[in-house]
CSV table of C-alpha atoms and ligand atoms in Angstrom, one decimal:
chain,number,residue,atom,x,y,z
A,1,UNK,CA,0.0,0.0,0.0
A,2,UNK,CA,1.1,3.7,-0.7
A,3,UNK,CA,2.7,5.2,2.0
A,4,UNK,CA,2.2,2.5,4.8
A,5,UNK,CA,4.8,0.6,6.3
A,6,UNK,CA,5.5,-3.0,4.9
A,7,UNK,CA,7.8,-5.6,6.4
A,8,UNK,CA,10.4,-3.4,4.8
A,9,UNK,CA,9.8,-0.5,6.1
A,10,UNK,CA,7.4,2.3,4.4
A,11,UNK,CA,6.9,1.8,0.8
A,12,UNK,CA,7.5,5.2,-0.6
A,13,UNK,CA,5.4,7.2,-2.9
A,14,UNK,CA,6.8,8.7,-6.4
A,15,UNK,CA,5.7,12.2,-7.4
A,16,UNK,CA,5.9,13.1,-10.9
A,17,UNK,CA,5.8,17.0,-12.2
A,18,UNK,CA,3.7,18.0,-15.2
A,19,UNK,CA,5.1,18.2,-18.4
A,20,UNK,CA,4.3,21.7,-18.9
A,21,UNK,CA,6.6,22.7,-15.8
A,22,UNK,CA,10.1,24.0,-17.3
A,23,UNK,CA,11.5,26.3,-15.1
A,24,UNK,CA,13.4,27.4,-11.5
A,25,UNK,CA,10.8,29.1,-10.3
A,26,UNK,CA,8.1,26.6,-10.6
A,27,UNK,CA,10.5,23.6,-9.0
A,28,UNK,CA,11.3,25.7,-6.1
A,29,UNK,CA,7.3,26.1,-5.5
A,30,UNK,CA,6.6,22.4,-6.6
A,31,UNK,CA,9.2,21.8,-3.3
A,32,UNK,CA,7.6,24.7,-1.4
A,33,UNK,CA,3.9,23.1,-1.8
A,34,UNK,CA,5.1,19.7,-0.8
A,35,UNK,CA,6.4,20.7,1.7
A,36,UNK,CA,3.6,23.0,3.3
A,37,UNK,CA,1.4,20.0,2.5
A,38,UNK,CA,3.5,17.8,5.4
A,39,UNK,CA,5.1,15.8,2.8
A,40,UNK,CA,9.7,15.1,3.3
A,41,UNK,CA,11.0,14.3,-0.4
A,42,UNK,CA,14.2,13.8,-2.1
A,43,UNK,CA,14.0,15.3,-5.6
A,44,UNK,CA,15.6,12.2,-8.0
A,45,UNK,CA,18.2,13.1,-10.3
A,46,UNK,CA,16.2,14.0,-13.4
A,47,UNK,CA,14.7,16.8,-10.9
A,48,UNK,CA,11.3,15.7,-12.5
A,49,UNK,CA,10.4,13.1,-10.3
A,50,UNK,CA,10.4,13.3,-6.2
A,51,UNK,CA,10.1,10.4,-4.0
A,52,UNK,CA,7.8,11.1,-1.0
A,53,UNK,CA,9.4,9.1,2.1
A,54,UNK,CA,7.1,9.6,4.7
A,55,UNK,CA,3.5,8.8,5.6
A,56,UNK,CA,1.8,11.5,4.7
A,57,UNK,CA,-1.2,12.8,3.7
A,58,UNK,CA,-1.4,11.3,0.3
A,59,UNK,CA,-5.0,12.4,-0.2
A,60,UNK,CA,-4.7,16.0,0.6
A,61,UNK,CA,-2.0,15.9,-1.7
A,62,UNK,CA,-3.4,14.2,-4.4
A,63,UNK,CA,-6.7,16.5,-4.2
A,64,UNK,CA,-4.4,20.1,-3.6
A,65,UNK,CA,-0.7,19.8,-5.6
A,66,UNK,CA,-0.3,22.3,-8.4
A,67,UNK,CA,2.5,21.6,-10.6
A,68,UNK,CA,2.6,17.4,-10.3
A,69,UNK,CA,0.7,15.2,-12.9
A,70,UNK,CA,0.9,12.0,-10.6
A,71,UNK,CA,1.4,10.8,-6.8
A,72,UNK,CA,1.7,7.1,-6.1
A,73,UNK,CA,0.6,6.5,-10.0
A,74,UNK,CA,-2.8,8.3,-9.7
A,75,UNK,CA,-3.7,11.5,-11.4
A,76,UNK,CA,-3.9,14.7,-9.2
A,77,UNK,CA,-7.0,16.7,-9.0
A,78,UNK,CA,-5.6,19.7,-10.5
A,79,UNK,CA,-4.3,17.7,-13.9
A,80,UNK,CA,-7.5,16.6,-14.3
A,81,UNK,CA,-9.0,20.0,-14.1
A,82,UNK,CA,-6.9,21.6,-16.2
A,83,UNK,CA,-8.4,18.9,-19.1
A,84,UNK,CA,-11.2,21.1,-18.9
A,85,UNK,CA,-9.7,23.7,-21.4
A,86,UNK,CA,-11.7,25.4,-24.0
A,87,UNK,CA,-8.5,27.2,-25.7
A,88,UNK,CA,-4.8,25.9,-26.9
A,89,UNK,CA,-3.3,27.9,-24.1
A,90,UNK,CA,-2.5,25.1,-20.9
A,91,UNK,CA,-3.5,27.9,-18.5
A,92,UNK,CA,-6.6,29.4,-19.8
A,93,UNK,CA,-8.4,26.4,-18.6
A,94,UNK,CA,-12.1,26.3,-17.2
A,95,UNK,CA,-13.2,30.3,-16.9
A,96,UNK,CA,-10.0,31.7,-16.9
A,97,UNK,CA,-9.9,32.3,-20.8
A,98,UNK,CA,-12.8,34.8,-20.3
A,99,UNK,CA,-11.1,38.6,-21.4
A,100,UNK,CA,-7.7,38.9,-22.5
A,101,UNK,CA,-6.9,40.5,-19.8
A,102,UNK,CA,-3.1,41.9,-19.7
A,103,UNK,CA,-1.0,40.6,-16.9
A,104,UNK,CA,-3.2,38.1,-15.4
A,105,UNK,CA,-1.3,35.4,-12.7
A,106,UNK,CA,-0.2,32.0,-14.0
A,107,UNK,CA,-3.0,30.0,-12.7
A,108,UNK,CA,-0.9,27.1,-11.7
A,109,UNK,CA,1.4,29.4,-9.4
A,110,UNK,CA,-1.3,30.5,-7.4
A,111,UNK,CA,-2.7,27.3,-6.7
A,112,UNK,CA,0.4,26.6,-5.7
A,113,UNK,CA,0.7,29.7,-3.4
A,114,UNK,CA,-2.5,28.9,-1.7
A,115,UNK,CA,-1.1,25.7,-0.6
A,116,UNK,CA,2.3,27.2,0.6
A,117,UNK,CA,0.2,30.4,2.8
A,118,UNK,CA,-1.2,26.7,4.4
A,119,UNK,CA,-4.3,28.3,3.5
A,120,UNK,CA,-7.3,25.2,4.6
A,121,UNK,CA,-11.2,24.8,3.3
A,122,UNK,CA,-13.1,27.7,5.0
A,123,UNK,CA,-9.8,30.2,5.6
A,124,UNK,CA,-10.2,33.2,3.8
A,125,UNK,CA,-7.5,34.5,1.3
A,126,UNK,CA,-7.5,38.0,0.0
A,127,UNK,CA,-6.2,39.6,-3.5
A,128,UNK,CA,-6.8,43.7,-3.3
A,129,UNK,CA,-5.4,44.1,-6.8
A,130,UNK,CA,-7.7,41.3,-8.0
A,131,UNK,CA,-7.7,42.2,-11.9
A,132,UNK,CA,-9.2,39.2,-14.0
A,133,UNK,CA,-10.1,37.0,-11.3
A,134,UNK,CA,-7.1,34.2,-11.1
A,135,UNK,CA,-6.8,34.1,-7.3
A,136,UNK,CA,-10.7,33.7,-7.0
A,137,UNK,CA,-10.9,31.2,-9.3
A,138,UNK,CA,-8.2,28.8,-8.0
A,139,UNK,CA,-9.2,29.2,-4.3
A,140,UNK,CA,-12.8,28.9,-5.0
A,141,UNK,CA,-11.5,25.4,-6.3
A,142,UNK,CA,-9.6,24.3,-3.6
A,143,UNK,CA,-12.3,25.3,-1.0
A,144,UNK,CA,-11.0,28.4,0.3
A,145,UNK,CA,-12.4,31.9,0.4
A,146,UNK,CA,-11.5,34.5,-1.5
A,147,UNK,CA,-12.3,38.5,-1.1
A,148,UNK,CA,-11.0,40.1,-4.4
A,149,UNK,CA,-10.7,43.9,-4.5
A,150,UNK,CA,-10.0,45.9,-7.8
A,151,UNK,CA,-11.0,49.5,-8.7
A,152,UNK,CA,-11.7,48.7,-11.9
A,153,UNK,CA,-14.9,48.1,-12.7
A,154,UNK,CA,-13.8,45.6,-15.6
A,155,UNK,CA,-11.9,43.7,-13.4
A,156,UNK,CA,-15.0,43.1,-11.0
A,157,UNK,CA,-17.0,41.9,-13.7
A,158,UNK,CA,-14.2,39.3,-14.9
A,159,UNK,CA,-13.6,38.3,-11.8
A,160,UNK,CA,-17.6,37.7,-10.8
A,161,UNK,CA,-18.2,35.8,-14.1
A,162,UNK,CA,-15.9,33.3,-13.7
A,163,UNK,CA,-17.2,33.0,-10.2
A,164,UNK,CA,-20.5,33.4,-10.0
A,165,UNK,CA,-21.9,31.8,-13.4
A,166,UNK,CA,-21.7,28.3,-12.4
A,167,UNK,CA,-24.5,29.1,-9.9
A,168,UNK,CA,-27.0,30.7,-12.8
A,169,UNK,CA,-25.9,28.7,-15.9
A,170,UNK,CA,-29.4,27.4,-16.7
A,171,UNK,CA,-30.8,30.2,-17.1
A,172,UNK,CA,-27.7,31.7,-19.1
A,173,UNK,CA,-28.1,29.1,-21.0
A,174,UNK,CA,-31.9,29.5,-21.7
A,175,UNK,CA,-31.3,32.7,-22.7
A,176,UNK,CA,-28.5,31.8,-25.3
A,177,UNK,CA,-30.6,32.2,-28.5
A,178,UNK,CA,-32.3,35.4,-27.5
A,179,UNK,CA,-29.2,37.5,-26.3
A,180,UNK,CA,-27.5,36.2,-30.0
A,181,UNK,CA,-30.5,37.3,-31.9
A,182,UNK,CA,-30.5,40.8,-30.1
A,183,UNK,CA,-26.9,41.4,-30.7
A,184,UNK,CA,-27.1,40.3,-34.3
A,185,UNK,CA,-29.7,43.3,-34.7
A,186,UNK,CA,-28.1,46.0,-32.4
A,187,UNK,CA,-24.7,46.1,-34.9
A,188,UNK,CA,-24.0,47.2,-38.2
A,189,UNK,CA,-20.3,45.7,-37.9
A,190,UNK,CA,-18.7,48.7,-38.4
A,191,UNK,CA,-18.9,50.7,-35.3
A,192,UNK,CA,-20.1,49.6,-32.2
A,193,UNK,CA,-21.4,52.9,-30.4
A,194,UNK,CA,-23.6,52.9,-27.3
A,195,UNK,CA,-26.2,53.7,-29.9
A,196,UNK,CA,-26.0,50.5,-32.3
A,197,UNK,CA,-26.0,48.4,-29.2
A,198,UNK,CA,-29.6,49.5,-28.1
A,199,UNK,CA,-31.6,46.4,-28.8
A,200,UNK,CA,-28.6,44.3,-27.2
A,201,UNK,CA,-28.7,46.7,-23.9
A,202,UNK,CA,-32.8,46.5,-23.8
A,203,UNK,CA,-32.0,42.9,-23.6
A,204,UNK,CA,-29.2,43.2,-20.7
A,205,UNK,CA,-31.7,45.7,-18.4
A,206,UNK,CA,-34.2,43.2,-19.1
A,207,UNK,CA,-32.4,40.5,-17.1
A,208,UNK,CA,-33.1,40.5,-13.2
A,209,UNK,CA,-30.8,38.1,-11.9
A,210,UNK,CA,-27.1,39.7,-11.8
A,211,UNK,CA,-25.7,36.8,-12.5
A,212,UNK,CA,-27.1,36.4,-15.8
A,213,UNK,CA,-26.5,40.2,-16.8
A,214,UNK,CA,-23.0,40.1,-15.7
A,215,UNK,CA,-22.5,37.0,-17.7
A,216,UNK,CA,-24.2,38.1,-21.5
A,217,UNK,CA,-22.3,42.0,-20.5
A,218,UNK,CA,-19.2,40.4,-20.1
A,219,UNK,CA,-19.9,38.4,-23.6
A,220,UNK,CA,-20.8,41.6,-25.1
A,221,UNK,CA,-17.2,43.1,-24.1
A,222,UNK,CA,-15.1,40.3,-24.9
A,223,UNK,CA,-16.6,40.7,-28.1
A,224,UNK,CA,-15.9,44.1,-28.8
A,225,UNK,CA,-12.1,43.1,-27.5
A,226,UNK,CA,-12.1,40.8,-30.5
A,227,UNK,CA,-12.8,43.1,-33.2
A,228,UNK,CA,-10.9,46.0,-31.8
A,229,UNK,CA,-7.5,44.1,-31.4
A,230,UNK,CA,-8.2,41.5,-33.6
A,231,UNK,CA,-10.3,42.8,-36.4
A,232,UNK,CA,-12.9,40.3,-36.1
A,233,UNK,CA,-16.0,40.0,-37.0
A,234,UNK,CA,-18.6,41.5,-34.0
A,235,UNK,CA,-21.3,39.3,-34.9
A,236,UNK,CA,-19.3,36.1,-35.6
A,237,UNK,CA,-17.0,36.8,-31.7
A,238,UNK,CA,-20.1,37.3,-30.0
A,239,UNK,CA,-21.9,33.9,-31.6
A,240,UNK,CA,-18.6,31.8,-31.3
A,241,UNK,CA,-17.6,33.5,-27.6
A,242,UNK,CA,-20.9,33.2,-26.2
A,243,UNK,CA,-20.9,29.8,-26.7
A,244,UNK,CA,-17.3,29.1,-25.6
A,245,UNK,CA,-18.3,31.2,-22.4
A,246,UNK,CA,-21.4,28.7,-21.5
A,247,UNK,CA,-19.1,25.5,-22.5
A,248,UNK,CA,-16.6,26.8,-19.9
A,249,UNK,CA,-19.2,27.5,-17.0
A,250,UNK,CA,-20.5,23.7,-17.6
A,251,UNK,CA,-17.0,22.3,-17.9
A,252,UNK,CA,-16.8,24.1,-14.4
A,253,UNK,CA,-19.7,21.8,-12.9
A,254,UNK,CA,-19.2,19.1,-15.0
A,255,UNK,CA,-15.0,19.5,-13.4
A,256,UNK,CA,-16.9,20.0,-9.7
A,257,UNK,CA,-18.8,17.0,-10.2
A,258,UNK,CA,-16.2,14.3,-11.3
A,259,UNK,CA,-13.6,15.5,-8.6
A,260,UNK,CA,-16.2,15.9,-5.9
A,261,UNK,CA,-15.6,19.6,-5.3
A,262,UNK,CA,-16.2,21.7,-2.5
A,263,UNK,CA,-16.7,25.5,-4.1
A,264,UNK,CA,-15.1,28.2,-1.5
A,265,UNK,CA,-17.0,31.6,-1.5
A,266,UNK,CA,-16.4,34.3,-3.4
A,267,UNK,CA,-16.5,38.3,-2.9
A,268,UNK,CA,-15.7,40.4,-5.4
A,269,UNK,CA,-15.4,44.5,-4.5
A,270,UNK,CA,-14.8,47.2,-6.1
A,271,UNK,CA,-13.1,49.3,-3.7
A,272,UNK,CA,-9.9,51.1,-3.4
A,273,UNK,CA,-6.3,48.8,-1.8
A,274,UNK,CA,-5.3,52.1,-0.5
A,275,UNK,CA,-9.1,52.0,1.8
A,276,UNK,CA,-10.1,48.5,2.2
A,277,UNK,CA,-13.5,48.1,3.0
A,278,UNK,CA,-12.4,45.0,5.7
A,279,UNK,CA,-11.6,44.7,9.6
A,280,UNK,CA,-8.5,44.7,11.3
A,281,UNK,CA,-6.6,41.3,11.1
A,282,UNK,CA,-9.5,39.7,9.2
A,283,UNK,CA,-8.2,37.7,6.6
A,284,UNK,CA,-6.0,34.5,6.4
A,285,UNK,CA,-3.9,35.1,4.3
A,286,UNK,CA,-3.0,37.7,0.7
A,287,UNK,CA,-1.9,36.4,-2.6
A,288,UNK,CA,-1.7,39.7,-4.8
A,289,UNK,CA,0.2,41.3,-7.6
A,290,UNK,CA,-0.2,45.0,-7.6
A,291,UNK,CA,0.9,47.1,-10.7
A,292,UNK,CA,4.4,47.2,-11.5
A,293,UNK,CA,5.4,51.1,-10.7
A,294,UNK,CA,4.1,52.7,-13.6
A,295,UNK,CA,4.8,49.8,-16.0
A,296,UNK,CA,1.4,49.1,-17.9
A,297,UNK,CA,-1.4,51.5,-18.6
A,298,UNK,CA,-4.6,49.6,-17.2
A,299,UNK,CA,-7.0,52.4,-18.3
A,300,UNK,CA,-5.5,52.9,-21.8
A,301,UNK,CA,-5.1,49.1,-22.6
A,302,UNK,CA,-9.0,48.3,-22.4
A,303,UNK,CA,-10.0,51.5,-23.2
A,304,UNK,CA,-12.5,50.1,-25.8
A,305,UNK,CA,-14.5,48.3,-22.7
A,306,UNK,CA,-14.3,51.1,-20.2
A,307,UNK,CA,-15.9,53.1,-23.2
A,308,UNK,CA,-18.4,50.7,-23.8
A,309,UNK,CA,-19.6,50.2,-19.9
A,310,UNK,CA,-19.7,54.2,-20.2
A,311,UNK,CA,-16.8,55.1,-18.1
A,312,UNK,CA,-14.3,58.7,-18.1
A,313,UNK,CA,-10.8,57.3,-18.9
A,314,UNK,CA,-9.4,60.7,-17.4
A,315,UNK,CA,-11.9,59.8,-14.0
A,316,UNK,CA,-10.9,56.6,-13.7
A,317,UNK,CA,-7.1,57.2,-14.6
A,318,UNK,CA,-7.4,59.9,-11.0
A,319,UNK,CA,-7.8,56.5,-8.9
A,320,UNK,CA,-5.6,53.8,-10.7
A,321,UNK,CA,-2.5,52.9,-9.0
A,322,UNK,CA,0.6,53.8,-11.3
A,323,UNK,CA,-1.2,55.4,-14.1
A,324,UNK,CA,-1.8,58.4,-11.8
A,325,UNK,CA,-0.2,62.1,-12.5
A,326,UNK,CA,2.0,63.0,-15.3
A,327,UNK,CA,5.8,62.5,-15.9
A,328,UNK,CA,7.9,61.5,-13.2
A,329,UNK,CA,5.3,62.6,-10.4
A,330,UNK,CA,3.2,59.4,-11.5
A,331,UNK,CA,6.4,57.5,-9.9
A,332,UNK,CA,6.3,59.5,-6.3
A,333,UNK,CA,2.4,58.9,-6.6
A,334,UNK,CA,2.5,55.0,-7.4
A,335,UNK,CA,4.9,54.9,-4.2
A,336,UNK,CA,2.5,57.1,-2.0
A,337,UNK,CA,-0.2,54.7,-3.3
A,338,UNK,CA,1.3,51.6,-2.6
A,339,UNK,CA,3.1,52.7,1.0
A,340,UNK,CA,-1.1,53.2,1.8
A,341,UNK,CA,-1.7,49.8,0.4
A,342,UNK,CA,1.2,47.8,2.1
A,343,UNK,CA,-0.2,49.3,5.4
A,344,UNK,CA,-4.0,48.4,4.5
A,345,UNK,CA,-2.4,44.8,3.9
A,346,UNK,CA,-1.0,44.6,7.0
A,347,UNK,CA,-4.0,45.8,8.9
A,348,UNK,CA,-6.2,43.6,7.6
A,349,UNK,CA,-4.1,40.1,7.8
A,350,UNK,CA,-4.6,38.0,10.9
A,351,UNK,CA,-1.3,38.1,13.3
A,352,UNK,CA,1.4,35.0,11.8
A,353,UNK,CA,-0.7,35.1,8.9
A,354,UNK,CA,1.6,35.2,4.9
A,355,UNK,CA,1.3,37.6,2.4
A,356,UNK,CA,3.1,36.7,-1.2
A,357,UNK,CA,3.2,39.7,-3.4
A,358,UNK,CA,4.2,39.0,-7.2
A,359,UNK,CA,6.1,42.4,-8.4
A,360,UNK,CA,8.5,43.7,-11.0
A,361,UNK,CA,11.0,46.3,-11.6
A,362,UNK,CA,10.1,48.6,-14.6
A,363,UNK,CA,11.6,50.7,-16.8
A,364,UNK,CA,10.9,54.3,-16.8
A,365,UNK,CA,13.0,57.3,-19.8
A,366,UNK,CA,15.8,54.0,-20.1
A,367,UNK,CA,15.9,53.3,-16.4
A,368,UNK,CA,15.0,50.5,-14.0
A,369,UNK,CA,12.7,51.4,-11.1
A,370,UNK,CA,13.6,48.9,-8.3
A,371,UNK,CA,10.0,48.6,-7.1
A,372,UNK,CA,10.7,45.0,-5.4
A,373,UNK,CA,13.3,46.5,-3.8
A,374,UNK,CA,11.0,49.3,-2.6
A,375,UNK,CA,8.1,46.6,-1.7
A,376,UNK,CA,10.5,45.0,0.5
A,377,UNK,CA,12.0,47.8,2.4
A,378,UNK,CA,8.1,49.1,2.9
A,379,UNK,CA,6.6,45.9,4.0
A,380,UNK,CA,9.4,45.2,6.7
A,381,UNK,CA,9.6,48.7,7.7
A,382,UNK,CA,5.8,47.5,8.4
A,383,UNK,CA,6.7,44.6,10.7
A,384,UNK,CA,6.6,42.0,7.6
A,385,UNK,CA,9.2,39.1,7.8
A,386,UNK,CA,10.3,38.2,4.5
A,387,UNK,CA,10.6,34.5,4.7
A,388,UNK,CA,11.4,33.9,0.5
A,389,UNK,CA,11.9,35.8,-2.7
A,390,UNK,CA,11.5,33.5,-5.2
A,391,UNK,CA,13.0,34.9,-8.8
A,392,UNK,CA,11.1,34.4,-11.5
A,393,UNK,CA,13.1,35.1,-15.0
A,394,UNK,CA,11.8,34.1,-18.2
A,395,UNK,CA,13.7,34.7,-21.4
A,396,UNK,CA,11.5,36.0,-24.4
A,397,UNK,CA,11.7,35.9,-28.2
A,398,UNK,CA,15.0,38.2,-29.0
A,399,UNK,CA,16.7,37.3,-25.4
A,400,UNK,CA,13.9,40.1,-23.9
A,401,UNK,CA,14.2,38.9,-20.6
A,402,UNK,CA,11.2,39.3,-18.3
A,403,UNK,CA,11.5,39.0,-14.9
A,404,UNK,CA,9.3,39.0,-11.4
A,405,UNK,CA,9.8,38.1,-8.0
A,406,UNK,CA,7.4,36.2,-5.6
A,407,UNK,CA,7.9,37.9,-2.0
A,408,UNK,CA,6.2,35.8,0.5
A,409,UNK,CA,6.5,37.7,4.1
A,410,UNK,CA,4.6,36.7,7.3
A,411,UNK,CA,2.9,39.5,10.1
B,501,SAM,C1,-1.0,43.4,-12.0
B,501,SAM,S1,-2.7,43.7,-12.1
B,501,SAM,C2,-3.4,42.3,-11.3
B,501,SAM,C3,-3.5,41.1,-12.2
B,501,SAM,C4,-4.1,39.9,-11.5
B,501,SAM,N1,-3.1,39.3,-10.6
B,501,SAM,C5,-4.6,38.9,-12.5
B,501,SAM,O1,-4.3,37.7,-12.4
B,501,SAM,O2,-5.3,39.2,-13.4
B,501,SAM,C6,-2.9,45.1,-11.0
B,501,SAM,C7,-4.4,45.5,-10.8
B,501,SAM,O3,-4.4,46.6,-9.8
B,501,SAM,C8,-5.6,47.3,-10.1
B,501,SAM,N2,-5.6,48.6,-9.3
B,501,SAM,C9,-5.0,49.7,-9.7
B,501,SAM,N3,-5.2,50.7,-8.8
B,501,SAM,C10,-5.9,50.1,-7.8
B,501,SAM,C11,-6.5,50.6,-6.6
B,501,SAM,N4,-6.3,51.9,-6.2
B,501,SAM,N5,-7.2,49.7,-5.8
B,501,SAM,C12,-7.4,48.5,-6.2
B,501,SAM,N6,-7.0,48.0,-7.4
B,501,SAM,C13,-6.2,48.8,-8.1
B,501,SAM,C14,-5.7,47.4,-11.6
B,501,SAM,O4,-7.0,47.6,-12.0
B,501,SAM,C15,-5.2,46.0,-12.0
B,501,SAM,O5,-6.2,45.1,-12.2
């Protein structure tokens, strides 16, 4: 038997990783999960297979690992979810596809986070720069809670559809045919103005449960993503997305159902991480990546949705972390900003409770800004113990090498 002692002593247990798992970073957090799952290992010498030599919890760490395809010769849970992939890209499985969002989390790594913050079923984790939804998604699989903040209002309604639509998905379903046949009469495929969309927005204020709305507004907007940065057909992206979208949510219960899931709750904000709307030491633990300094323009880069949900880029650019102020100010401001949010963080997690922040350096007129250096002098200035920085660097086409740090502390 696996894991039990024999006459010979105990019969250990080979781990093996997934095929898809090529660098550093992700063996130090295959070890780092492992291990925060209760599980001593020696890694073999093809460092892609461990062998497990004590009796642990093999079932916990069947149902929880992240990056290992087999324990004792069965499947983990997590490779067979990830089967459940409506796209060619291994991470966009189940809901995370829905909106190209720019700079969403590696799925896999956060699953993996959640198990090294020993994060259990019913603790609640918390991501205040939320943005499409990954940290929701993977803890709502594994059980755990999630509060996800954003001040984007896009990044709410990514993060609630992939959450919430598994709960409403027959009647999203029902209302497949109707929502198609009142887009296909609100465009004229060349512009899609607030106007054109009438008969399609009738239809949205039409539907009562949020759920639902959030679900065929979000369809609308991935649409419009599709024809504005890929030149497609309106029409054609809403018909084919639509559909993808409702084959995703049922993959969700149809993934639930073989692997005997039990779904952690989620609570998507919109709030402000520089004013979070929680209690003091409230939360289990935070897995978060805020905006790299001034790096990426989250205002500018969907500008076509913001316009559609009827938002003021200028008003919303006042409140965005790192795209506020002009020049070199927006630097002094994305440090102001993120000082307030390192202190919210700290408020709000219970005492011994980790904190992993995923951050970058950027480069601003030729040079680098050294915000990891910055987060780490803030967050222990705070009282934070920085336990591990993990180095994440990735080399690119043309030797462009991207690289981000994983900063796990503890209060
Ligand atoms: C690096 S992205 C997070 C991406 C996310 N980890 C994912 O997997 O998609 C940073 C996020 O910070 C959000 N943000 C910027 N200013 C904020 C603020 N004042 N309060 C809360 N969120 C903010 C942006 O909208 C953006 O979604």
């Amino acid at each position: 038997m696996i894991g039990e002692k024999s006459p010979e002593g105990i019969i250990p247990l080979q781990a093996k990783l997934i095929e898809n798992v090529q660098f550093i970073y992700e063996l130090a957090l295959a070890e780092l999960e492992l291990e925060a799952l209760g599980a001593k290992f020696t890694v073999t010498n093809g460092l892609r297979e461990f062998i497990l030599d004590n009796q642990c919890d093999f079932n916990s760490i069947l149902k929880r690992v992240a990056y290992f395809k087999t324990i004792g010769g069965k499947v983990t849970d997590y490779y067979k979810l990830t089967r459940y992939n409506r796209t060619k890209s291994v991470n966009q499985y189940l809901t995370h596809w829905i909106y190209p969002y720019k700079g969403k989390f590696h799925p896999q790594m956060i699953r993996a986070l959640l198990n090294i913050l020993n994060l259990a079923e019913e603790d609640t984790v918390l991501d205040n720069f939320i943005g499409s939804g990954t940290t929701a998604v993977e803890a709502q699989l594994l059980g755990i809670n999630c509060i996800g903040i954003d001040i984007s209002p896009l990044c709410v309604l990514q993060s609630k559809v992939k959450t919430e639509s598994i709960y409403a998905i027959t009647q999203i379903e029902a209302l497949k045919e109707e929502a198609v046949d009142s887009f296909s009469a609100s465009n004229s495929d060349t512009l899609f103005s607030r106007q054109e969309t009438k008969k399609y927005d009738d239809f949205l204020s039409s539907l009562n449960d949020k759920r639902v709305r959030n679900f065929y507004l979000m369809a609308k907007l991935v649409s419009i993503s599709d024809k504005e940065r890929r030149g497609r057909d309106i029409t054609q992206s809403f018909i084919r997305n639509s559909s993808l979208m409702i084959g995703s949510v049922k993959d969700y219960a149809s993934a639930a159902k073989e692997l005997d899931f039990h779904f952690g709750k989620v609570d998507i904000k919109q709030a402000d991480a520089r004013n979070l709307p929680l209690d003091d030491e409230s939360v289990d633990g935070i897995i978060t990546s805020p905006p790299y300094s001034i790096a990426l323009d989250y205002i500018v880069n969907d500008a076509h949705a913001f316009r559609a949900l009827g938002y003021d880029l200028e008003e919303m650019k006042r409140e965005c972390i790192g795209v506020r102020g002009r020049g070199s100010d927006r630097i002094w401001l994305y440090n102001q900003d993120m000082i307030k949010s390192f202190q919210e963080m700290y408020r709000v997690l219970k005492k011994g409770g980790l904190c992993a922040i995923v951050i970058g350096n950027a480069t601003y007129q030729g040079q680098e800004v050294r915000t990891i250096e910055f987060t780490i002098r803030n967050c222990e200035g705070l009282g934070f113990r920085l336990l591990k920085n993990i180095n994440k660097i990735i080399y690119g086409l043309y030797n462009v090498m991207q690289t981000d740090n994983t900063l796990i502390f503890q209060k």
